[in-house]
Amino acid sequence: MAYLEMQSIYKSFNQVPVLKDVTLELQQGEIHALIGENGAGKSTLMNILGGVHQPDKGLIKLNGQAVEMTSPKKSQEYGISFIHQELNLVSDLRVYENMFLGSEIRNKFGFVNVEEMCRQTTDILTKLGVHINPKEYVRNLGTSYKQLIEISRALLHKSKIIIMDEPTTALSDHEIDRLFDLMRNLKEDCISIIYISHKLKEIKSVCDRLTVLRDGKTVKTGDLESETLDSITHDMVGKSLSEDRMIEHEELGSTVLKVEDLSSPEQFKSINFEIKKGEIVGFTGLAGDGRTELFESLFGYRKNYKGDIYVNGKHVIIDHPKKALKAGIGYVPKDRKENAIIQDLNVIQNMSISSLSHFEKNGFIKGKLEQKKFTYYKDQLNIKVHNPRVTIDKLSGGNQQKVIIAKWLELNTDIIIFDNPTQGIDVGAKQEIYQQIIRLAQQGKAVIVLSSEALEIMKICHSVYVMYQGEISGYFKGEDATEDKIMSYATGSKKEAVPVG
Amino acid sequence: MAEPQMKDDQSVETKSNRFKNGLNWLWSDYSVVIAFIIIFIAASLMSPRFLDINNLMNILMQVSIIGIIALGMTVVMLSGGIDLSVGSVLALVGVLTVTALNATGSVVLAVLSALIAGPLIGLLNGLMIAKGRIAAFIATLGMMAGARSIALYIADGGSISGEVQSFSLISNSELGIVDYPIIIFLIMTAFVYVLMHKTRFGRYVYAIGSNEKSARLSAINVEKMKLSIYSLAGLMVSVAAIIETSRLNSISSSSSGQLYELDAIAAVIIGGTRMTGGRGKIIGTFFGVLILGILNNMMNLMNVSTHLQGFVKGLIIIIAVVFQKRE
Ligand SMILES: Nc1ncnc2c1ncn2[C@@H]1O[C@H](COP(=O)(O)OP(=O)(O)OP(=O)(O)O)[C@@H](O)[C@H]1O
Ligand SMILES: [Mg+2]
């Protein structure tokens, strides 16, 4: 008998059905993949198991006993830990304080036992291969660390079931491998894991069984052994997708962006590169390689840098995103919850926030124009939303990401930087986003794609820069790129002089 | 948003759910309006004099000054800040206005100097907060002490009275039965409402209060916005100061504006604006102001000691915040 059974779960939000008769069975000591398109209902199903939402109908059985998850606390008491899709750390608290938030260890006098909490924090983080001071403030840490802290926090409780909702979106391959080792160990201890991810390779390598959701229904459940990447993709999106390179060699136009000797203390140094009209350039590397900092500087979000930037041959000084925009540079940031989403604005307003001048008449915003434009992007990017007037945090993760991309497409800048653009996006929609990016290039824009996924870079980039510890360590043509080659430059085992101009 | 093609076997629940959702929506968006209606009905049952048109006008008249200040406070708080200096700045602007009035003998110049002084002081607040990176609470606390002190210095600790009688016409004229301050309050409400809900400025304020980092990465000039936001709050204080001064054609450097910041913040919170910014409505503040006004009026009509009125107000704020937390 299965350890956990979720039977015929129904759930609607504002009369819109999201889950329709979903069934999930979890064995003891298995890693169970839960996959499906953006908005299929994966997170909702897990929120029901985690006590965040209540089902309209349906039954949850633990060990054969019917249980009711009336609150997150209740769910935790039943031995369920939940790593949420979006980060939920308090950035003004220290690492160990976040780890033990709400379940502080106290000594016999009732005072919190800081030493013990720090010790346990260090223990768990070490298992994941992370070495940070437990007394560090979370706001000073990079996203990948934050995600690792979220994971560690779930491991702290002696849980029987761990829900992992896209835990690896901000992690590099190295950290992912560590996590998988840990997951396999947990499995040995008879702990069950529900693993949600859009990275099918990960799923293939670490999961035992899978359940596929489509449009709020269970369309498949079974062993992973008999599956191939192709058959899973097919179950998820209803068609096969090719792994081939999506661009040909094309004639490129004149140089649009030229960067000379850009340096910033402890972030990056001596960065030189240039991009032509119609070119898609990839930047890749491991976590902490400085590429995000580099492009945040180029976009004017960071001011503490030296060097020269030329746009269309003209020297520009960029010390605020507003100036970058004026110079024709757009930037789609990574980690949408922290950098891109405005939670209290609705979906349409999030799309239009940077381009309000397109929707103004006599100084007033015209809701109708906004709505019309949004409908256009909704069709273009296939954004799944029933009522675009709800706040954006009501959308599924992948659909939020699409809205953010729409926001920058609307700005229509000559140079556009995408930082990890397919974060949390399903395999089918990824393909559509790649096509969007390629279309931009064909329209004569210069596109920069930052990604830690080698495959992504190889698929759509004309040329590739690899970064290592804040420097460009390798450069080659997109068609010459291979995963091994990228890896050897990214880890610093190989380095070459970069041709300029 | 009902989807006709999706009617399946859950129709039994949907009906009650729909009702519940409808109520939820009404409650979460308009709880302050509902509270207002309840308090209004309670007040009219408790005191027969309450519904008297003169009494109602009197309430509006009394809330108009705090109301105008609260409008500016709403904008500040929506952006994630706070302005503790409004009461002191009102006194200072009042003192400056009367001084200008007496020096020039011109009502127009007096009003003009008020309308310049307030935004300038607000701009100073904004500069400390946006450029000096001082927490809004601290910066405006400093301004609160500083502005009061300068007002006291100029007026030598006492009151100063206007020597041009026509200045008092501003607050003491009426259109039909509606006093000018009420009209000014309503116009200001409409103005700030349109500003916040129909223009770029308002959208940016919400964005900054909701997620400042995202706002900056959306190419919003957050620093410049903060300067405008605090200047706008200063402008509202100017308008309030003109009404306050014109009422008796005099201003007291020591007692005018005392604790106005408290009342304004109370109105904003009762109106449902979130303390940390990003969520709230001008209409909410409008009704929050009215609720405060009715409570004050009721306590007067029922002869509750003025010393206890602060207690009631405090209680109401705390209840409002508790309700907010429940969401
Ligand atoms: N609180 C909510 N209010 C209204 N609608 C919601 C809410 N939460 C989720 N939804 C809707 O439910 C649907 C399923 O969302 P869910 O987050 O479960 O998708 P998902 O499978 O996790 O997708 P992704 O891969 O993009 O994370 C979406 O269409 C979403 O808009
Ligand atoms: Mg999800």
PDB file of C-alpha atoms in Angstrom, chain A residues 122-347:
ATOM      1  CA  THR A 122      26.469  24.248   9.643  1.00  0.00           C
ATOM      2  CA  ASP A 123      26.002  20.466   9.729  1.00  0.00           C
ATOM      3  CA  ILE A 124      23.213  20.436   7.218  1.00  0.00           C
ATOM      4  CA  LEU A 125      24.752  23.041   4.943  1.00  0.00           C
ATOM      5  CA  THR A 126      28.003  21.106   4.897  1.00  0.00           C
ATOM      6  CA  LYS A 127      26.121  18.053   3.697  1.00  0.00           C
ATOM      7  CA  LEU A 128      25.024  20.134   0.727  1.00  0.00           C
ATOM      8  CA  GLY A 129      28.587  21.303   0.217  1.00  0.00           C
ATOM      9  CA  VAL A 130      27.856  24.856   1.294  1.00  0.00           C
ATOM     10  CA  HIS A 131      30.249  26.761   3.488  1.00  0.00           C
ATOM     11  CA  ILE A 132      28.739  29.940   4.810  1.00  0.00           C
ATOM     12  CA  ASN A 133      28.752  31.546   8.202  1.00  0.00           C
ATOM     13  CA  PRO A 134      25.432  30.694   9.889  1.00  0.00           C
ATOM     14  CA  LYS A 135      25.430  34.161  11.399  1.00  0.00           C
ATOM     15  CA  GLU A 136      25.562  35.868   8.020  1.00  0.00           C
ATOM     16  CA  TYR A 137      22.526  37.967   7.092  1.00  0.00           C
ATOM     17  CA  VAL A 138      20.512  36.340   4.343  1.00  0.00           C
ATOM     18  CA  ARG A 139      20.256  39.583   2.379  1.00  0.00           C
ATOM     19  CA  ASN A 140      24.005  39.416   1.735  1.00  0.00           C
ATOM     20  CA  LEU A 141      23.791  36.029   0.050  1.00  0.00           C
ATOM     21  CA  GLY A 142      23.340  35.119  -3.576  1.00  0.00           C
ATOM     22  CA  THR A 143      20.223  33.382  -4.780  1.00  0.00           C
ATOM     23  CA  SER A 144      21.759  29.974  -5.093  1.00  0.00           C
ATOM     24  CA  TYR A 145      22.684  30.104  -1.422  1.00  0.00           C
ATOM     25  CA  LYS A 146      19.197  31.189  -0.532  1.00  0.00           C
ATOM     26  CA  GLN A 147      17.778  28.258  -2.377  1.00  0.00           C
ATOM     27  CA  LEU A 148      20.168  25.920  -0.590  1.00  0.00           C
ATOM     28  CA  ILE A 149      19.074  27.382   2.735  1.00  0.00           C
ATOM     29  CA  GLU A 150      15.442  26.743   1.817  1.00  0.00           C
ATOM     30  CA  ILE A 151      16.354  23.149   1.078  1.00  0.00           C
ATOM     31  CA  SER A 152      18.303  22.773   4.312  1.00  0.00           C
ATOM     32  CA  ARG A 153      15.425  24.172   6.294  1.00  0.00           C
ATOM     33  CA  ALA A 154      13.171  21.429   5.023  1.00  0.00           C
ATOM     34  CA  LEU A 155      15.770  18.828   5.924  1.00  0.00           C
ATOM     35  CA  LEU A 156      15.961  20.102   9.476  1.00  0.00           C
ATOM     36  CA  HIS A 157      12.700  18.585  10.543  1.00  0.00           C
ATOM     37  CA  LYS A 158      12.675  14.847  10.716  1.00  0.00           C
ATOM     38  CA  SER A 159      10.114  14.550   7.974  1.00  0.00           C
ATOM     39  CA  LYS A 160       8.659  11.481   6.307  1.00  0.00           C
ATOM     40  CA  ILE A 161       7.793  13.304   3.122  1.00  0.00           C
ATOM     41  CA  ILE A 162       9.664  16.179   1.537  1.00  0.00           C
ATOM     42  CA  ILE A 163       8.034  18.228  -1.185  1.00  0.00           C
ATOM     43  CA  MET A 164      10.504  19.938  -3.491  1.00  0.00           C
ATOM     44  CA  ASP A 165       8.862  22.423  -5.835  1.00  0.00           C
ATOM     45  CA  GLU A 166      11.486  23.342  -8.416  1.00  0.00           C
ATOM     46  CA  PRO A 167      14.366  23.402  -5.930  1.00  0.00           C
ATOM     47  CA  THR A 168      17.145  23.737  -8.486  1.00  0.00           C
ATOM     48  CA  THR A 169      16.185  26.766 -10.578  1.00  0.00           C
ATOM     49  CA  ALA A 170      18.983  28.870  -9.116  1.00  0.00           C
ATOM     50  CA  LEU A 171      21.572  26.130  -8.635  1.00  0.00           C
ATOM     51  CA  SER A 172      24.545  25.220 -10.736  1.00  0.00           C
ATOM     52  CA  ASP A 173      25.203  21.660 -11.885  1.00  0.00           C
ATOM     53  CA  HIS A 174      27.738  21.071  -9.163  1.00  0.00           C
ATOM     54  CA  GLU A 175      25.275  22.002  -6.422  1.00  0.00           C
ATOM     55  CA  ILE A 176      22.556  19.981  -8.068  1.00  0.00           C
ATOM     56  CA  ASP A 177      24.747  16.889  -7.970  1.00  0.00           C
ATOM     57  CA  ARG A 178      25.270  17.383  -4.262  1.00  0.00           C
ATOM     58  CA  LEU A 179      21.558  17.723  -3.735  1.00  0.00           C
ATOM     59  CA  PHE A 180      20.895  14.531  -5.633  1.00  0.00           C
ATOM     60  CA  ASP A 181      23.396  12.609  -3.530  1.00  0.00           C
ATOM     61  CA  LEU A 182      21.624  13.867  -0.467  1.00  0.00           C
ATOM     62  CA  MET A 183      18.247  12.893  -1.870  1.00  0.00           C
ATOM     63  CA  ARG A 184      19.463   9.386  -2.543  1.00  0.00           C
ATOM     64  CA  ASN A 185      20.672   9.143   1.054  1.00  0.00           C
ATOM     65  CA  LEU A 186      17.309  10.289   2.322  1.00  0.00           C
ATOM     66  CA  LYS A 187      15.690   7.618   0.215  1.00  0.00           C
ATOM     67  CA  GLU A 188      17.812   4.995   1.970  1.00  0.00           C
ATOM     68  CA  ASP A 189      16.354   6.274   5.244  1.00  0.00           C
ATOM     69  CA  CYS A 190      12.858   5.543   3.935  1.00  0.00           C
ATOM     70  CA  ILE A 191      12.012   9.173   3.375  1.00  0.00           C
ATOM     71  CA  SER A 192       9.810   9.905   0.380  1.00  0.00           C
ATOM     72  CA  ILE A 193      10.356  12.881  -1.858  1.00  0.00           C
ATOM     73  CA  ILE A 194       8.009  14.560  -4.306  1.00  0.00           C
ATOM     74  CA  TYR A 195      10.155  16.299  -6.861  1.00  0.00           C
ATOM     75  CA  ILE A 196       8.817  18.960  -9.211  1.00  0.00           C
ATOM     76  CA  SER A 197      11.031  20.206 -12.008  1.00  0.00           C
ATOM     77  CA  HIS A 198      10.978  21.221 -15.629  1.00  0.00           C
ATOM     78  CA  LYS A 199      14.472  19.844 -16.162  1.00  0.00           C
ATOM     79  CA  LEU A 200      13.673  16.409 -17.456  1.00  0.00           C
ATOM     80  CA  LYS A 201      17.266  15.234 -17.375  1.00  0.00           C
ATOM     81  CA  GLU A 202      17.359  15.771 -13.633  1.00  0.00           C
ATOM     82  CA  ILE A 203      14.181  13.841 -13.272  1.00  0.00           C
ATOM     83  CA  LYS A 204      15.488  10.972 -15.307  1.00  0.00           C
ATOM     84  CA  SER A 205      18.638  10.774 -13.229  1.00  0.00           C
ATOM     85  CA  VAL A 206      17.209  10.944  -9.723  1.00  0.00           C
ATOM     86  CA  CYS A 207      13.541   9.931  -9.716  1.00  0.00           C
ATOM     87  CA  ASP A 208      11.987   6.472  -9.455  1.00  0.00           C
ATOM     88  CA  ARG A 209       8.429   7.057 -10.553  1.00  0.00           C
ATOM     89  CA  LEU A 210       6.494   9.881 -12.072  1.00  0.00           C
ATOM     90  CA  THR A 211       3.058  11.438 -12.264  1.00  0.00           C
ATOM     91  CA  VAL A 212       2.201  13.734 -15.118  1.00  0.00           C
ATOM     92  CA  LEU A 213      -0.439  16.440 -14.793  1.00  0.00           C
ATOM     93  CA  ARG A 214      -2.025  18.150 -17.722  1.00  0.00           C
ATOM     94  CA  ASP A 215      -4.717  20.818 -17.358  1.00  0.00           C
ATOM     95  CA  GLY A 216      -5.419  19.770 -13.819  1.00  0.00           C
ATOM     96  CA  LYS A 217      -5.812  16.086 -14.571  1.00  0.00           C
ATOM     97  CA  THR A 218      -3.529  13.135 -13.957  1.00  0.00           C
ATOM     98  CA  VAL A 219      -2.641  11.864 -17.399  1.00  0.00           C
ATOM     99  CA  LYS A 220      -0.044   9.324 -16.438  1.00  0.00           C
ATOM    100  CA  THR A 221       1.593   7.676 -13.514  1.00  0.00           C
ATOM    101  CA  GLY A 222       4.194   4.923 -13.512  1.00  0.00           C
ATOM    102  CA  ASP A 223       7.828   3.886 -13.372  1.00  0.00           C
ATOM    103  CA  LEU A 224      10.446   6.105 -14.880  1.00  0.00           C
ATOM    104  CA  GLU A 225      12.634   3.255 -15.950  1.00  0.00           C
ATOM    105  CA  SER A 226      10.588   2.530 -19.021  1.00  0.00           C
ATOM    106  CA  GLU A 227      10.477   6.173 -20.049  1.00  0.00           C
ATOM    107  CA  THR A 228      12.751   8.184 -22.284  1.00  0.00           C
ATOM    108  CA  LEU A 229      13.201  11.923 -22.268  1.00  0.00           C
ATOM    109  CA  ASP A 230      11.225  11.991 -25.464  1.00  0.00           C
ATOM    110  CA  SER A 231       8.285  10.024 -24.153  1.00  0.00           C
ATOM    111  CA  ILE A 232       8.088  12.180 -21.021  1.00  0.00           C
ATOM    112  CA  THR A 233       8.113  15.321 -23.104  1.00  0.00           C
ATOM    113  CA  HIS A 234       5.402  13.839 -25.210  1.00  0.00           C
ATOM    114  CA  ASP A 235       3.247  13.096 -22.172  1.00  0.00           C
ATOM    115  CA  MET A 236       3.768  16.588 -20.851  1.00  0.00           C
ATOM    116  CA  VAL A 237       3.149  18.778 -23.845  1.00  0.00           C
ATOM    117  CA  GLY A 238       1.521  16.346 -26.220  1.00  0.00           C
ATOM    118  CA  LYS A 239       4.237  16.537 -28.865  1.00  0.00           C
ATOM    119  CA  SER A 240       7.906  15.831 -29.370  1.00  0.00           C
ATOM    120  CA  LEU A 241      10.522  18.547 -29.350  1.00  0.00           C
ATOM    121  CA  SER A 242      13.803  18.561 -31.150  1.00  0.00           C
ATOM    122  CA  GLU A 243      17.092  19.025 -29.411  1.00  0.00           C
ATOM    123  CA  ASP A 244      18.742  20.581 -32.443  1.00  0.00           C
ATOM    124  CA  ARG A 245      20.338  23.916 -32.781  1.00  0.00           C
ATOM    125  CA  MET A 246      17.680  26.394 -33.703  1.00  0.00           C
ATOM    126  CA  ILE A 247      19.692  28.954 -35.632  1.00  0.00           C
ATOM    127  CA  GLU A 248      21.762  28.925 -38.767  1.00  0.00           C
ATOM    128  CA  HIS A 249      24.793  30.924 -39.559  1.00  0.00           C
ATOM    129  CA  GLU A 250      23.557  34.342 -40.508  1.00  0.00           C
ATOM    130  CA  GLU A 251      24.968  37.539 -41.880  1.00  0.00           C
ATOM    131  CA  LEU A 252      25.303  39.945 -38.991  1.00  0.00           C
ATOM    132  CA  GLY A 253      25.014  43.704 -39.141  1.00  0.00           C
ATOM    133  CA  SER A 254      27.084  46.479 -37.632  1.00  0.00           C
ATOM    134  CA  THR A 255      28.327  46.516 -34.058  1.00  0.00           C
ATOM    135  CA  VAL A 256      25.626  47.673 -31.660  1.00  0.00           C
ATOM    136  CA  LEU A 257      27.231  47.269 -28.276  1.00  0.00           C
ATOM    137  CA  LYS A 258      30.884  47.436 -27.445  1.00  0.00           C
ATOM    138  CA  VAL A 259      32.257  47.011 -23.958  1.00  0.00           C
ATOM    139  CA  GLU A 260      35.826  47.910 -23.129  1.00  0.00           C
ATOM    140  CA  ASP A 261      37.744  46.920 -20.062  1.00  0.00           C
ATOM    141  CA  LEU A 262      34.804  46.805 -17.680  1.00  0.00           C
ATOM    142  CA  SER A 263      35.873  46.056 -14.115  1.00  0.00           C
ATOM    143  CA  SER A 264      34.265  46.123 -10.721  1.00  0.00           C
ATOM    144  CA  PRO A 265      36.086  45.269  -7.503  1.00  0.00           C
ATOM    145  CA  GLU A 266      35.515  41.661  -6.459  1.00  0.00           C
ATOM    146  CA  GLN A 267      32.829  41.132  -9.108  1.00  0.00           C
ATOM    147  CA  PHE A 268      34.431  41.038 -12.535  1.00  0.00           C
ATOM    148  CA  LYS A 269      37.495  42.388 -14.295  1.00  0.00           C
ATOM    149  CA  SER A 270      38.726  43.394 -17.737  1.00  0.00           C
ATOM    150  CA  ILE A 271      35.617  42.475 -19.606  1.00  0.00           C
ATOM    151  CA  ASN A 272      35.763  43.132 -23.350  1.00  0.00           C
ATOM    152  CA  PHE A 273      33.198  42.085 -25.888  1.00  0.00           C
ATOM    153  CA  GLU A 274      30.999  43.341 -28.660  1.00  0.00           C
ATOM    154  CA  ILE A 275      27.714  42.434 -30.231  1.00  0.00           C
ATOM    155  CA  LYS A 276      26.393  42.981 -33.703  1.00  0.00           C
ATOM    156  CA  LYS A 277      22.938  43.605 -35.020  1.00  0.00           C
ATOM    157  CA  GLY A 278      21.004  40.365 -35.245  1.00  0.00           C
ATOM    158  CA  GLU A 279      23.424  38.444 -33.071  1.00  0.00           C
ATOM    159  CA  ILE A 280      22.558  36.262 -30.109  1.00  0.00           C
ATOM    160  CA  VAL A 281      25.422  36.040 -27.683  1.00  0.00           C
ATOM    161  CA  GLY A 282      25.492  33.622 -24.778  1.00  0.00           C
ATOM    162  CA  PHE A 283      27.235  34.114 -21.457  1.00  0.00           C
ATOM    163  CA  THR A 284      27.615  31.073 -19.281  1.00  0.00           C
ATOM    164  CA  GLY A 285      29.604  29.748 -16.361  1.00  0.00           C
ATOM    165  CA  LEU A 286      29.169  28.385 -12.879  1.00  0.00           C
ATOM    166  CA  ALA A 287      27.416  30.095 -10.006  1.00  0.00           C
ATOM    167  CA  GLY A 288      29.471  33.034  -8.785  1.00  0.00           C
ATOM    168  CA  ASP A 289      31.185  33.632 -12.118  1.00  0.00           C
ATOM    169  CA  GLY A 290      30.122  37.284 -12.031  1.00  0.00           C
ATOM    170  CA  ARG A 291      28.000  37.343 -15.161  1.00  0.00           C
ATOM    171  CA  THR A 292      24.871  38.606 -13.442  1.00  0.00           C
ATOM    172  CA  GLU A 293      26.848  41.343 -11.698  1.00  0.00           C
ATOM    173  CA  LEU A 294      28.435  42.278 -15.003  1.00  0.00           C
ATOM    174  CA  PHE A 295      25.134  42.775 -16.748  1.00  0.00           C
ATOM    175  CA  GLU A 296      23.472  44.397 -13.762  1.00  0.00           C
ATOM    176  CA  SER A 297      26.280  46.938 -13.999  1.00  0.00           C
ATOM    177  CA  LEU A 298      25.841  47.339 -17.724  1.00  0.00           C
ATOM    178  CA  PHE A 299      22.172  47.996 -17.028  1.00  0.00           C
ATOM    179  CA  GLY A 300      23.047  50.619 -14.437  1.00  0.00           C
ATOM    180  CA  TYR A 301      21.667  48.785 -11.448  1.00  0.00           C
ATOM    181  CA  ARG A 302      25.176  48.633  -9.983  1.00  0.00           C
ATOM    182  CA  LYS A 303      27.186  51.791 -10.180  1.00  0.00           C
ATOM    183  CA  ASN A 304      30.507  50.747  -8.794  1.00  0.00           C
ATOM    184  CA  TYR A 305      32.299  49.865 -12.008  1.00  0.00           C
ATOM    185  CA  LYS A 306      34.865  51.278 -14.395  1.00  0.00           C
ATOM    186  CA  GLY A 307      35.294  50.949 -18.112  1.00  0.00           C
ATOM    187  CA  ASP A 308      33.690  52.141 -21.310  1.00  0.00           C
ATOM    188  CA  ILE A 309      30.434  51.252 -22.955  1.00  0.00           C
ATOM    189  CA  TYR A 310      29.621  52.175 -26.531  1.00  0.00           C
ATOM    190  CA  VAL A 311      26.160  51.854 -28.019  1.00  0.00           C
ATOM    191  CA  ASN A 312      26.094  52.235 -31.790  1.00  0.00           C
ATOM    192  CA  GLY A 313      29.533  53.755 -31.587  1.00  0.00           C
ATOM    193  CA  LYS A 314      28.507  56.371 -29.077  1.00  0.00           C
ATOM    194  CA  HIS A 315      30.113  56.434 -25.663  1.00  0.00           C
ATOM    195  CA  VAL A 316      27.430  56.194 -22.980  1.00  0.00           C
ATOM    196  CA  ILE A 317      27.529  56.570 -19.231  1.00  0.00           C
ATOM    197  CA  ILE A 318      25.055  54.336 -17.485  1.00  0.00           C
ATOM    198  CA  ASP A 319      24.535  54.742 -13.777  1.00  0.00           C
ATOM    199  CA  HIS A 320      20.821  54.070 -13.546  1.00  0.00           C
ATOM    200  CA  PRO A 321      18.512  51.575 -15.299  1.00  0.00           C
ATOM    201  CA  LYS A 322      16.649  54.564 -16.670  1.00  0.00           C
ATOM    202  CA  LYS A 323      19.762  55.647 -18.555  1.00  0.00           C
ATOM    203  CA  ALA A 324      20.329  52.147 -19.827  1.00  0.00           C
ATOM    204  CA  LEU A 325      16.834  52.131 -21.198  1.00  0.00           C
ATOM    205  CA  LYS A 326      17.438  55.457 -22.864  1.00  0.00           C
ATOM    206  CA  ALA A 327      20.588  54.107 -24.444  1.00  0.00           C
ATOM    207  CA  GLY A 328      18.529  51.215 -25.764  1.00  0.00           C
ATOM    208  CA  ILE A 329      19.462  48.456 -23.343  1.00  0.00           C
ATOM    209  CA  GLY A 330      16.826  46.227 -21.769  1.00  0.00           C
ATOM    210  CA  TYR A 331      17.407  43.664 -19.027  1.00  0.00           C
ATOM    211  CA  VAL A 332      15.179  40.778 -18.036  1.00  0.00           C
ATOM    212  CA  PRO A 333      16.493  39.900 -14.587  1.00  0.00           C
ATOM    213  CA  LYS A 334      16.722  36.437 -13.113  1.00  0.00           C
ATOM    214  CA  ASP A 335      15.016  35.367  -9.882  1.00  0.00           C
ATOM    215  CA  ARG A 336      11.694  36.928 -10.671  1.00  0.00           C
ATOM    216  CA  LYS A 337      10.308  37.060  -7.159  1.00  0.00           C
ATOM    217  CA  GLU A 338      13.100  39.290  -5.938  1.00  0.00           C
ATOM    218  CA  ASN A 339      13.980  41.247  -9.035  1.00  0.00           C
ATOM    219  CA  ALA A 340      11.082  41.412 -11.395  1.00  0.00           C
ATOM    220  CA  ILE A 341       7.699  40.733  -9.870  1.00  0.00           C
ATOM    221  CA  ILE A 342       5.691  43.507  -8.281  1.00  0.00           C
ATOM    222  CA  GLN A 343       3.431  41.406  -6.111  1.00  0.00           C
ATOM    223  CA  ASP A 344       0.782  44.001  -5.365  1.00  0.00           C
ATOM    224  CA  LEU A 345       0.196  45.012  -8.952  1.00  0.00           C
ATOM    225  CA  ASN A 346      -2.010  42.944 -11.187  1.00  0.00           C
ATOM    226  CA  VAL A 347      -0.843  40.934 -14.157  1.00  0.00           C
TER     227      VAL A 347
END
